mmCIF file of C-alpha atoms in Angstrom:
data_model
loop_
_atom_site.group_PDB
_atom_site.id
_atom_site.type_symbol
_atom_site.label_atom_id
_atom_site.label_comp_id
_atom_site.label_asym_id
_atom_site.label_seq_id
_atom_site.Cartn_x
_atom_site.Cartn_y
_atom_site.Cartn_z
ATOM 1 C CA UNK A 290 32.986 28.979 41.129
ATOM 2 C CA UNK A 291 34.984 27.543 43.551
ATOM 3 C CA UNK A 292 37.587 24.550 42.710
ATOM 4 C CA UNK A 293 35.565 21.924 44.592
ATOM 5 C CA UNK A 294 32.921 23.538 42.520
ATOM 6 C CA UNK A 295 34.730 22.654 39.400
ATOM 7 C CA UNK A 296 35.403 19.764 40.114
ATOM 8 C CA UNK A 297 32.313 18.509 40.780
ATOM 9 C CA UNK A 298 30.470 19.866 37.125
ATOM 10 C CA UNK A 299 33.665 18.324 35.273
ATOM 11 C CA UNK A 300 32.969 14.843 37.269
ATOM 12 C CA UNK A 301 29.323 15.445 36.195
ATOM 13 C CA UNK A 302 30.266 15.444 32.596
ATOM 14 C CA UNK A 303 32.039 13.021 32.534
ATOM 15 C CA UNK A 304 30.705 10.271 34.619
ATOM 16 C CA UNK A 305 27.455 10.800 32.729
ATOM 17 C CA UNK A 306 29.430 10.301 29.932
ATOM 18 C CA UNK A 307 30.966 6.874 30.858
ATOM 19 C CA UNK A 308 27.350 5.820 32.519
ATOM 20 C CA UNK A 309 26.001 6.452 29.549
ATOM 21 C CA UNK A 310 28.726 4.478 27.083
ATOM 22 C CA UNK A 311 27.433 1.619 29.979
ATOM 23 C CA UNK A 312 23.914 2.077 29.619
ATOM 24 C CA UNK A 313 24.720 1.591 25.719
ATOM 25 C CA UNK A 314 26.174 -1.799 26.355
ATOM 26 C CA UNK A 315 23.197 -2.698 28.897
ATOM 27 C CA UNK A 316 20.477 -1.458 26.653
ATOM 28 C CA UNK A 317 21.631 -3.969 23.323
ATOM 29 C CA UNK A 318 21.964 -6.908 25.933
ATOM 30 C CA UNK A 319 19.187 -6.260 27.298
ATOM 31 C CA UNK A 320 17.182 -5.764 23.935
ATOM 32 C CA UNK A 321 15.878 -2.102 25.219
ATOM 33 C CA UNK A 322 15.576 -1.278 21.534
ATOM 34 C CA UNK A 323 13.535 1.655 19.886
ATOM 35 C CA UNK A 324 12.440 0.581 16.389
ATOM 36 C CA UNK A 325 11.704 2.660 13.456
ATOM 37 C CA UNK A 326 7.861 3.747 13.121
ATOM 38 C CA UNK A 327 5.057 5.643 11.681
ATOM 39 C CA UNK A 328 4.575 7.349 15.064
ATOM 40 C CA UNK A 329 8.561 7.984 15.565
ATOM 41 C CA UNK A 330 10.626 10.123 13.880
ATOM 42 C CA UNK A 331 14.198 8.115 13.423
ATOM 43 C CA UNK A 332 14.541 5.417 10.823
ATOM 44 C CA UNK A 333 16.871 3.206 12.616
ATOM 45 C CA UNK A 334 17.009 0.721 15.609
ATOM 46 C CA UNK A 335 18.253 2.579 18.795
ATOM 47 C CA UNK A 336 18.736 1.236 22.243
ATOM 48 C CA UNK A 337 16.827 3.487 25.059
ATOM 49 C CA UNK A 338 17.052 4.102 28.583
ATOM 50 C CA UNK A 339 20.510 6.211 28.153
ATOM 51 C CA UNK A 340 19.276 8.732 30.716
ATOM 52 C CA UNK A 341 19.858 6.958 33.385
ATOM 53 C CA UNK A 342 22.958 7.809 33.842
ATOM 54 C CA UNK A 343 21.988 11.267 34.239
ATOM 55 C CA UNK A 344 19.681 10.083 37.178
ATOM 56 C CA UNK A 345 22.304 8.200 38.848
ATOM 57 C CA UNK A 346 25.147 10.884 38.439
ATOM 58 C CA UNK A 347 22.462 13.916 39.585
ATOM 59 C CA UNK A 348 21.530 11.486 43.274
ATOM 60 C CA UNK A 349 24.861 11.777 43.387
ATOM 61 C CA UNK A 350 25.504 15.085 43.030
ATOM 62 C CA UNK A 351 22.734 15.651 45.334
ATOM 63 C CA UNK A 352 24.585 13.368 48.344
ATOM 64 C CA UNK A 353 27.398 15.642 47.648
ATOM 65 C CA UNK A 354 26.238 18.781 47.791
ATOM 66 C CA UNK A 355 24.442 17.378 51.197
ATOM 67 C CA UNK A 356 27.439 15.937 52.862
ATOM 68 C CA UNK A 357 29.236 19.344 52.387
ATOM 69 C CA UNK A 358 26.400 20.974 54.301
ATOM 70 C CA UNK A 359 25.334 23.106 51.045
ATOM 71 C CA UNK A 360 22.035 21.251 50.797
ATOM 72 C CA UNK A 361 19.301 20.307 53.853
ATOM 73 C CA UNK A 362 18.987 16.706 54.381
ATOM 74 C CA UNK A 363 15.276 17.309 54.270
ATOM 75 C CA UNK A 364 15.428 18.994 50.896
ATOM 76 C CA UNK A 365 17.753 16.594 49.392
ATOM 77 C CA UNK A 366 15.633 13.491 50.787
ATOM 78 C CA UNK A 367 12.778 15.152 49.215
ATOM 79 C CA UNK A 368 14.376 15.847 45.538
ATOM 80 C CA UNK A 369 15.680 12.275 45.684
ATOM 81 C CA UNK A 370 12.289 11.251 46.464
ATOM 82 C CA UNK A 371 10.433 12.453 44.072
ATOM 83 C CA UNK A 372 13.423 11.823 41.495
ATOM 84 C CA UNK A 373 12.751 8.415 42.232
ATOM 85 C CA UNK A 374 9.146 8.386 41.810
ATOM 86 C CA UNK A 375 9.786 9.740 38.108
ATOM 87 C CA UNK A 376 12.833 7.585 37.218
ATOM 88 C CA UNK A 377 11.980 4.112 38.216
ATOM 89 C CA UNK A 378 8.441 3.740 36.751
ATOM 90 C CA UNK A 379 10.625 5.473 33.297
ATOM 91 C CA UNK A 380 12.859 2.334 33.905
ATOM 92 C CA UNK A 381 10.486 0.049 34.167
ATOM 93 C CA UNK A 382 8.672 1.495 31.281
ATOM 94 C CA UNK A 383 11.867 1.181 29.007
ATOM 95 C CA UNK A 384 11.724 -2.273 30.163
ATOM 96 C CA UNK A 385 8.432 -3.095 29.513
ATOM 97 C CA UNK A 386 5.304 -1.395 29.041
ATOM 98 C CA UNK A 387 3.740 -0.350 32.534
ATOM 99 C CA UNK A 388 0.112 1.015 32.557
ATOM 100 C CA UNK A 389 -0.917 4.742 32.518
ATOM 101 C CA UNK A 390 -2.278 4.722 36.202
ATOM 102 C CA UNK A 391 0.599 3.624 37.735
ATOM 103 C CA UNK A 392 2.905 6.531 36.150
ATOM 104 C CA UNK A 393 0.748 9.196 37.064
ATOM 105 C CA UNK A 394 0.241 8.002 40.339
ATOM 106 C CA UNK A 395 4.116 8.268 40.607
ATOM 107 C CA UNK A 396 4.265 11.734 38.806
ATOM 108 C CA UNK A 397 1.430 13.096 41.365
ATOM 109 C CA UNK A 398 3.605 11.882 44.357
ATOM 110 C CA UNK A 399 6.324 13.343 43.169
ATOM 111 C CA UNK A 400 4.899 16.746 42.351
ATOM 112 C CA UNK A 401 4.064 16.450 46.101
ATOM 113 C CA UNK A 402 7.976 16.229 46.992
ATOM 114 C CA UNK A 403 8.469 19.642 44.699
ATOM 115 C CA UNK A 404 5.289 21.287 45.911
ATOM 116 C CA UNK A 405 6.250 20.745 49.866
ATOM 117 C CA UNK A 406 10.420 22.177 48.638
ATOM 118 C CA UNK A 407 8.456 24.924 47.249
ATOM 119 C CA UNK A 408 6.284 25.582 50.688
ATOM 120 C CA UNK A 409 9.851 25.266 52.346
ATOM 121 C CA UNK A 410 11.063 28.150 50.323
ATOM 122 C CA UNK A 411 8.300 30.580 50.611
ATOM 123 C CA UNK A 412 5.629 28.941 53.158
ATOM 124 C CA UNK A 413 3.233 30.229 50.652
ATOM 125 C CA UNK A 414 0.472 28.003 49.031
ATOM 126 C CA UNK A 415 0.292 29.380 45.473
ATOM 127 C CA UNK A 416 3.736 28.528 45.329
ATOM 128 C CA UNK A 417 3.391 24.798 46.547
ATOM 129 C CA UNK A 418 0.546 24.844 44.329
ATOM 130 C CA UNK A 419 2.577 26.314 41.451
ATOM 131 C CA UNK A 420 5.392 23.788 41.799
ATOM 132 C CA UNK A 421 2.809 20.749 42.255
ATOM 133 C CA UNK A 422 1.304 21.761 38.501
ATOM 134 C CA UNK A 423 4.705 22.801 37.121
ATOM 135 C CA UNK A 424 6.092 18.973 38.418
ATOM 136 C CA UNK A 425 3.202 17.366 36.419
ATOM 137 C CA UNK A 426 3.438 18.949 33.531
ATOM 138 C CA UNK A 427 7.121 19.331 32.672
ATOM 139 C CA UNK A 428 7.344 15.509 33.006
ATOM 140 C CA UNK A 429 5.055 14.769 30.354
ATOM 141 C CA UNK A 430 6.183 17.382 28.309
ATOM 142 C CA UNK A 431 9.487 16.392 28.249
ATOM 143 C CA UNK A 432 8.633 12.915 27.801
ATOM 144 C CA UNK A 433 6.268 14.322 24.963
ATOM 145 C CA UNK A 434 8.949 16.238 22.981
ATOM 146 C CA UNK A 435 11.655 13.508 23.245
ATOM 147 C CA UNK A 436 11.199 12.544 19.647
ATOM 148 C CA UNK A 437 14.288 13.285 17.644
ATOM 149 C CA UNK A 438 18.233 13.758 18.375
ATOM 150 C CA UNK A 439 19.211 15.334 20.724
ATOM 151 C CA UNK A 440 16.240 18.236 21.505
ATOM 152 C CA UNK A 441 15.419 17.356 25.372
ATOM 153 C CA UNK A 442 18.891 17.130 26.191
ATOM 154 C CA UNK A 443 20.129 20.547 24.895
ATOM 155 C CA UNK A 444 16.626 22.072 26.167
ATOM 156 C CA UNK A 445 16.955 20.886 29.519
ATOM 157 C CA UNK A 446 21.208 22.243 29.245
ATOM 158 C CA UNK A 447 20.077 25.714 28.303
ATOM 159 C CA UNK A 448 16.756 25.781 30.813
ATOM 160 C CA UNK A 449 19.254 24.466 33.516
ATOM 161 C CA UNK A 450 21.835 27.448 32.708
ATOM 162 C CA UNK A 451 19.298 29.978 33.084
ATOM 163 C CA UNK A 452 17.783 28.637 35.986
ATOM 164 C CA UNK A 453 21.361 28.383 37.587
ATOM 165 C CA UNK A 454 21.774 31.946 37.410
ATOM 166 C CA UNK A 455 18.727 32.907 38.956
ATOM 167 C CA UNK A 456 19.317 30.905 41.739
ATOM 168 C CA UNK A 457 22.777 31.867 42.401
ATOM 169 C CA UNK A 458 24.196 31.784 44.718
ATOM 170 C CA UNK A 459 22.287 29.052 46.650
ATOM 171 C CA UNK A 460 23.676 25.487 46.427
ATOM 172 C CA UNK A 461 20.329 24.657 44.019
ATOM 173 C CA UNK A 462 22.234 26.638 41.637
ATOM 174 C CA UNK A 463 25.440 24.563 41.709
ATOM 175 C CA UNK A 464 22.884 21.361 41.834
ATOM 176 C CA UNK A 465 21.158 22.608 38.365
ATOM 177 C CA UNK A 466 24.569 23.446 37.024
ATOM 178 C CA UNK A 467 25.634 19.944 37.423
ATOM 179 C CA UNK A 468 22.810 19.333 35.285
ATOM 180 C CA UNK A 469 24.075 21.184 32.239
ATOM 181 C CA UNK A 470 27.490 19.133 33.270
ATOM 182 C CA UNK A 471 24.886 16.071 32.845
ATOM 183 C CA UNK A 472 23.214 17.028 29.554
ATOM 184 C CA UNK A 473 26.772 17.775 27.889
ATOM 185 C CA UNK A 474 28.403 14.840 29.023
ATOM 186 C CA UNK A 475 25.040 12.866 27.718
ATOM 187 C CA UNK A 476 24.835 14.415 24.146
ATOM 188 C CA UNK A 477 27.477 12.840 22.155
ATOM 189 C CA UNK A 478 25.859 9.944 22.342
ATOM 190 C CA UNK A 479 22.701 11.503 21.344
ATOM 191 C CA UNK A 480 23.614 14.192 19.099
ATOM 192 C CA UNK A 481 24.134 14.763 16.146
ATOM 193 C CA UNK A 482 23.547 10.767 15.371
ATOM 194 C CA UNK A 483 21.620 8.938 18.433
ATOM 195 C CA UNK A 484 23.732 5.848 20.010
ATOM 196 C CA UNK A 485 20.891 5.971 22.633
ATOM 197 C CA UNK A 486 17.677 7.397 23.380
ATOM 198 C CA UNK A 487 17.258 9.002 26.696
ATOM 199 C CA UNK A 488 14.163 6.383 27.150
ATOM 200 C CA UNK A 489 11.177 7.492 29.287
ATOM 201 C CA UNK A 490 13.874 7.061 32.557
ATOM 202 C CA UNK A 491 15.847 10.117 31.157
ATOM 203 C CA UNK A 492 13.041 12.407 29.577
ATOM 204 C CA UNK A 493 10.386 12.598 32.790
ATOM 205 C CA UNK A 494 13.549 12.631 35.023
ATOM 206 C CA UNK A 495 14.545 15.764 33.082
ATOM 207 C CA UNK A 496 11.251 16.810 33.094
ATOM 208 C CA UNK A 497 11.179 16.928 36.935
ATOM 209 C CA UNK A 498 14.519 18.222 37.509
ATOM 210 C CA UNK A 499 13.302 21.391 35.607
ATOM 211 C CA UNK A 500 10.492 21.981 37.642
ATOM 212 C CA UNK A 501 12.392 21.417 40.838
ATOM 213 C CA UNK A 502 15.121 24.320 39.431
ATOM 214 C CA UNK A 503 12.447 26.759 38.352
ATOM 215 C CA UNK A 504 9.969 26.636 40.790
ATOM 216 C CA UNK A 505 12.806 27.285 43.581
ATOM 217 C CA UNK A 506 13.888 30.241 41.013
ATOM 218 C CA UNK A 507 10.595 31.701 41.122
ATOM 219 C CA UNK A 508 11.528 33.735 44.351
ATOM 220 C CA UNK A 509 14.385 34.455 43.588
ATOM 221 C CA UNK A 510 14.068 35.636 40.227
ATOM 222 C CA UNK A 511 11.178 38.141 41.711
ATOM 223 C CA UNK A 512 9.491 37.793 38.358
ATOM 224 C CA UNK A 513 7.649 34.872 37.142
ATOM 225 C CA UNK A 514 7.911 35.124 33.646
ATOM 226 C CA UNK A 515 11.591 34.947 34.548
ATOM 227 C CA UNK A 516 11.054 31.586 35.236
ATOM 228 C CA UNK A 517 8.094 31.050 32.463
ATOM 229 C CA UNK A 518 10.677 32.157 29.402
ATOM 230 C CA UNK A 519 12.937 29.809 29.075
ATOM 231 C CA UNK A 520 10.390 27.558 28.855
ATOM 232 C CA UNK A 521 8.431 28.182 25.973
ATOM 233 C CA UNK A 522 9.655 26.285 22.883
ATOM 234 C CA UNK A 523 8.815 22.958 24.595
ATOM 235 C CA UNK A 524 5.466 24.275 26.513
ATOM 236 C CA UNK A 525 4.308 25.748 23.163
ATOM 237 C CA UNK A 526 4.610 23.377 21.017
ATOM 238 C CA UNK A 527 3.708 20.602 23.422
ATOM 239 C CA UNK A 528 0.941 22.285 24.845
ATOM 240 C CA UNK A 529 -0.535 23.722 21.347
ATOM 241 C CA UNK A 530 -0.279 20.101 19.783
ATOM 242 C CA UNK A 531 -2.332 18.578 23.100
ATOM 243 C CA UNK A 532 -4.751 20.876 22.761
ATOM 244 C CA UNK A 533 -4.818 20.572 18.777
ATOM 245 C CA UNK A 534 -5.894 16.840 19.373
ATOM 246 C CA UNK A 535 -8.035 16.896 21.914
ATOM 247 C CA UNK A 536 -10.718 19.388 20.344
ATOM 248 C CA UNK A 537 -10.158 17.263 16.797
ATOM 249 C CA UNK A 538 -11.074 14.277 18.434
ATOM 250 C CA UNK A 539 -7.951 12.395 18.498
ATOM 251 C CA UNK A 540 -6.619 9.786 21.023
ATOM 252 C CA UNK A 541 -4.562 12.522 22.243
ATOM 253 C CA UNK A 542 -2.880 10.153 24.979
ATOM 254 C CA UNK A 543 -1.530 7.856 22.078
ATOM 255 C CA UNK A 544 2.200 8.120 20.789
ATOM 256 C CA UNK A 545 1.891 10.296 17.982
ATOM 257 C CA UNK A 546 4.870 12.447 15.535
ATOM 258 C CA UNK A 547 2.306 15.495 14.717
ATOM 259 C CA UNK A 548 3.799 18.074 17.021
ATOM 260 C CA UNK A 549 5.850 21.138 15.064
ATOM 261 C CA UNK A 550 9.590 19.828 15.882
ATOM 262 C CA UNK A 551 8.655 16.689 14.324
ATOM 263 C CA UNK A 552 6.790 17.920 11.514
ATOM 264 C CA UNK A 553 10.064 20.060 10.720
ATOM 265 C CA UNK A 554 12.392 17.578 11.394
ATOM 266 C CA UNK A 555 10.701 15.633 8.394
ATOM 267 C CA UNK A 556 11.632 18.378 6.342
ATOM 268 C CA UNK A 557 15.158 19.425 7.369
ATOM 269 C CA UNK A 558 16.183 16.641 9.639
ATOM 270 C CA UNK A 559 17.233 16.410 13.280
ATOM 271 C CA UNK A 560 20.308 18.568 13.513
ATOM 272 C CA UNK A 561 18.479 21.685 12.341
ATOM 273 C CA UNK A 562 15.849 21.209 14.022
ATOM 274 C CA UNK A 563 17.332 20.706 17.384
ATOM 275 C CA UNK A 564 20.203 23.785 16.636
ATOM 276 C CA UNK A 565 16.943 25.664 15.875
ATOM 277 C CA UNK A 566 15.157 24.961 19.105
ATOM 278 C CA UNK A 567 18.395 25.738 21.226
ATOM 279 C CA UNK A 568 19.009 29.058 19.251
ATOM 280 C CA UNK A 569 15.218 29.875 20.272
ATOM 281 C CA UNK A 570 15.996 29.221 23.676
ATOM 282 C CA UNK A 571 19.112 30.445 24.160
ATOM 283 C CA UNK A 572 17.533 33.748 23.206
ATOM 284 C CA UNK A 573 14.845 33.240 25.795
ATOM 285 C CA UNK A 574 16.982 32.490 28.332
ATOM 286 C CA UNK A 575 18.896 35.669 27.699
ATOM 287 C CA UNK A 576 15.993 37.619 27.976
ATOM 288 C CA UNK A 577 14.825 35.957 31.281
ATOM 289 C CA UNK A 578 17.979 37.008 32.814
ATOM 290 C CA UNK A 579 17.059 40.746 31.712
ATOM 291 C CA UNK A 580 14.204 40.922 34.015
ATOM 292 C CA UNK A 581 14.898 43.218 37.215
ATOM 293 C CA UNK A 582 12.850 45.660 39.322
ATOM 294 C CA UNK A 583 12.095 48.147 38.808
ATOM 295 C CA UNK A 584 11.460 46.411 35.421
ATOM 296 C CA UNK A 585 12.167 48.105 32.115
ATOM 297 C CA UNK A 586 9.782 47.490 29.031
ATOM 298 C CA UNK A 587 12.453 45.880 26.865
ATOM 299 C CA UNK A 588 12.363 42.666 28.541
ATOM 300 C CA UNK A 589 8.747 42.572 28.486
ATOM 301 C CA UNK A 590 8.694 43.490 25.071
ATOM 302 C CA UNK A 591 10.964 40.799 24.050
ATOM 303 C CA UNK A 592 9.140 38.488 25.707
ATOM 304 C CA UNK A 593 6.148 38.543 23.909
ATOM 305 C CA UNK A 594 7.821 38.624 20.761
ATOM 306 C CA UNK A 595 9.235 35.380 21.925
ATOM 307 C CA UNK A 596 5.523 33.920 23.079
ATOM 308 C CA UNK A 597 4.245 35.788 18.913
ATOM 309 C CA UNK A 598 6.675 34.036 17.472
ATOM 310 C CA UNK A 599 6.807 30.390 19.063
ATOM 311 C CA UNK A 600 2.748 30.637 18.771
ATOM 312 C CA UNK A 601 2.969 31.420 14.905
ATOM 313 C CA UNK A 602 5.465 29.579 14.082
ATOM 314 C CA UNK A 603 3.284 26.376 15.251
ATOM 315 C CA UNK A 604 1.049 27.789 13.735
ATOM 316 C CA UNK A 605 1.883 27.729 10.019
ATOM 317 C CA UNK A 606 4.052 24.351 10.427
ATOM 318 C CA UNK A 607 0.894 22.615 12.039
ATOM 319 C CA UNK A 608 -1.156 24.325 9.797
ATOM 320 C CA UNK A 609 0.644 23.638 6.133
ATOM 321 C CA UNK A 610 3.248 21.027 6.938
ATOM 322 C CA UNK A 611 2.730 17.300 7.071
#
């Protein structure tokens, strides 16, 4: 990395970090206050909406990285775009609750904005297609698994890492490093005791960002699963949970605290829980970055042990654990 380079992840870090000591401030004025529930997992009252300062400080990482020439103005009015179309109807939803139709209307559009980057890329339509589904469902699942300290921000860190280094050395790999910059300089105000909630603002916009980064990766990585790995805790448990509810019958669109992190978190509280996801990922991520051609069997391997062990492991917590 470059100097400029440096300097621009350390100003990451630590604007977030002062946006966020803001958004602290702004939250309790504004009464943008999380209360302790049946349905959530933390027992006491927490302003929301802290991710917005990631938001702000990653627009302006992207105006950066544009005015240097590192980054098409197409591509980064595009990102910004459909960064918007996640983050403001989060916003508003912190504020006050805004109706399903709306926010998926906003999600869709903004898939669009990551499916047309992903045409750009490869001017192939299972890609576009790939990053249109991958947009869609990273928001919610990030918004999903948001539940206790400090999991979606040191997921999205260690996703962002590995995503960096398969994109290197395009500038969308000094872009998704300035995420990590984001996530750190967010966390100690989330982790290991929660001073703010990222608040649906931070958690789809996370969400998004993660698609954007992988699904410009895919090519680049020549693998898919490359791309897939790192991505498994949350996509496993989220997706395995969804599914749980919906054949049982359950008003699976409804808030809920049944998913495995949340069931564990009952028993060994948030710190564990979230160390235990990262150490998960970390290893995926690891792996991912193993994957060459020709490819070698150990990676392969390795992953499905990963995808074995994430399935039975929400397996037997869903299964035996309240």
């Amino acid at each position: 990395m470059t100097p400029a380079s440096l300097a621009l992840w350390a100003g990451c870090c630590a604007l977030t970090a002062v946006l966020t000591w803001m958004a602290i401030r702004y939250a309790k004025r504004a009464g943008l206050i999380d209360a302790p529930g049946e349905r959530r997992s933390h027992v006491q009252a927490t302003p929301r909406g802290g991710g917005v300062a990631i938001v702000v400080v990653m627009g302006l990482a992207s105006l950066l990285l544009c005015l240097a020439g590192r980054l098409a103005v197409v591509e980064v009015a595009l990102a910004l775009a459909g960064l918007g179309l996640v983050a403001v109807p989060g916003w508003i939803d912190d504020h006050r609750s805004l109706p399903v139709w709306p926010r998926l209307l906003a999600h869709a559009l903004a898939a669009v904005c990551v499916a047309v980057l992903a045409w750009r890329a490869s001017q192939s339509l299972l890609h576009a297609a790939v990053g249109f589904a991958a947009s869609l469902a990273l928001v919610n699942i990030w918004n999903f698994m948001d539940g206790i300290n400090g999991i979606a921000t040191t997921q999205a860190g260690l996703v962002a890492a590995g995503f960096a280094v398969l994109l290197w050395p395009s500038a969308w790999a000094m872009l998704a490093l300035c995420l990590v910059a984001c996530a750190l300089g967010f966390l100690p105000f989330n982790f290991p005791r929660a001073r703010i909630f990222l608040g649906d603002v931070g958690s789809g916009s996370l969400g998004y960002l993660l698609a954007l980064f992988g699904v410009l990766a895919w090519p680049a990585s020549g693998w898919s699963l490359a791309v897939v790995l790192p991505l498994i805790a949350f996509a496993v448990d989220a997706g395995f949970t969804l599914l749980r509810r919906m054949l049982a019958g359950e008003r699976w669109w409804t808030p809920h605290a049944s998913h495995a992190y949340q069931r564990l978190a009952r028993r060994w509280g948030h710190p564990a829980v979230t160390g235990a996801y990262g150490l998960f990922t970390a290893c995926a991520v690891l792996v991912a970055l193993q994957f060459s051609t020709p490819l070698s069997p150990l990676p392969l391997l390795l992953a499905l042990l990963l995808l074995v062990s994430a399935a039975a492991a929400w397996w037997k917590v869903t299964r035996h654990w309240a």
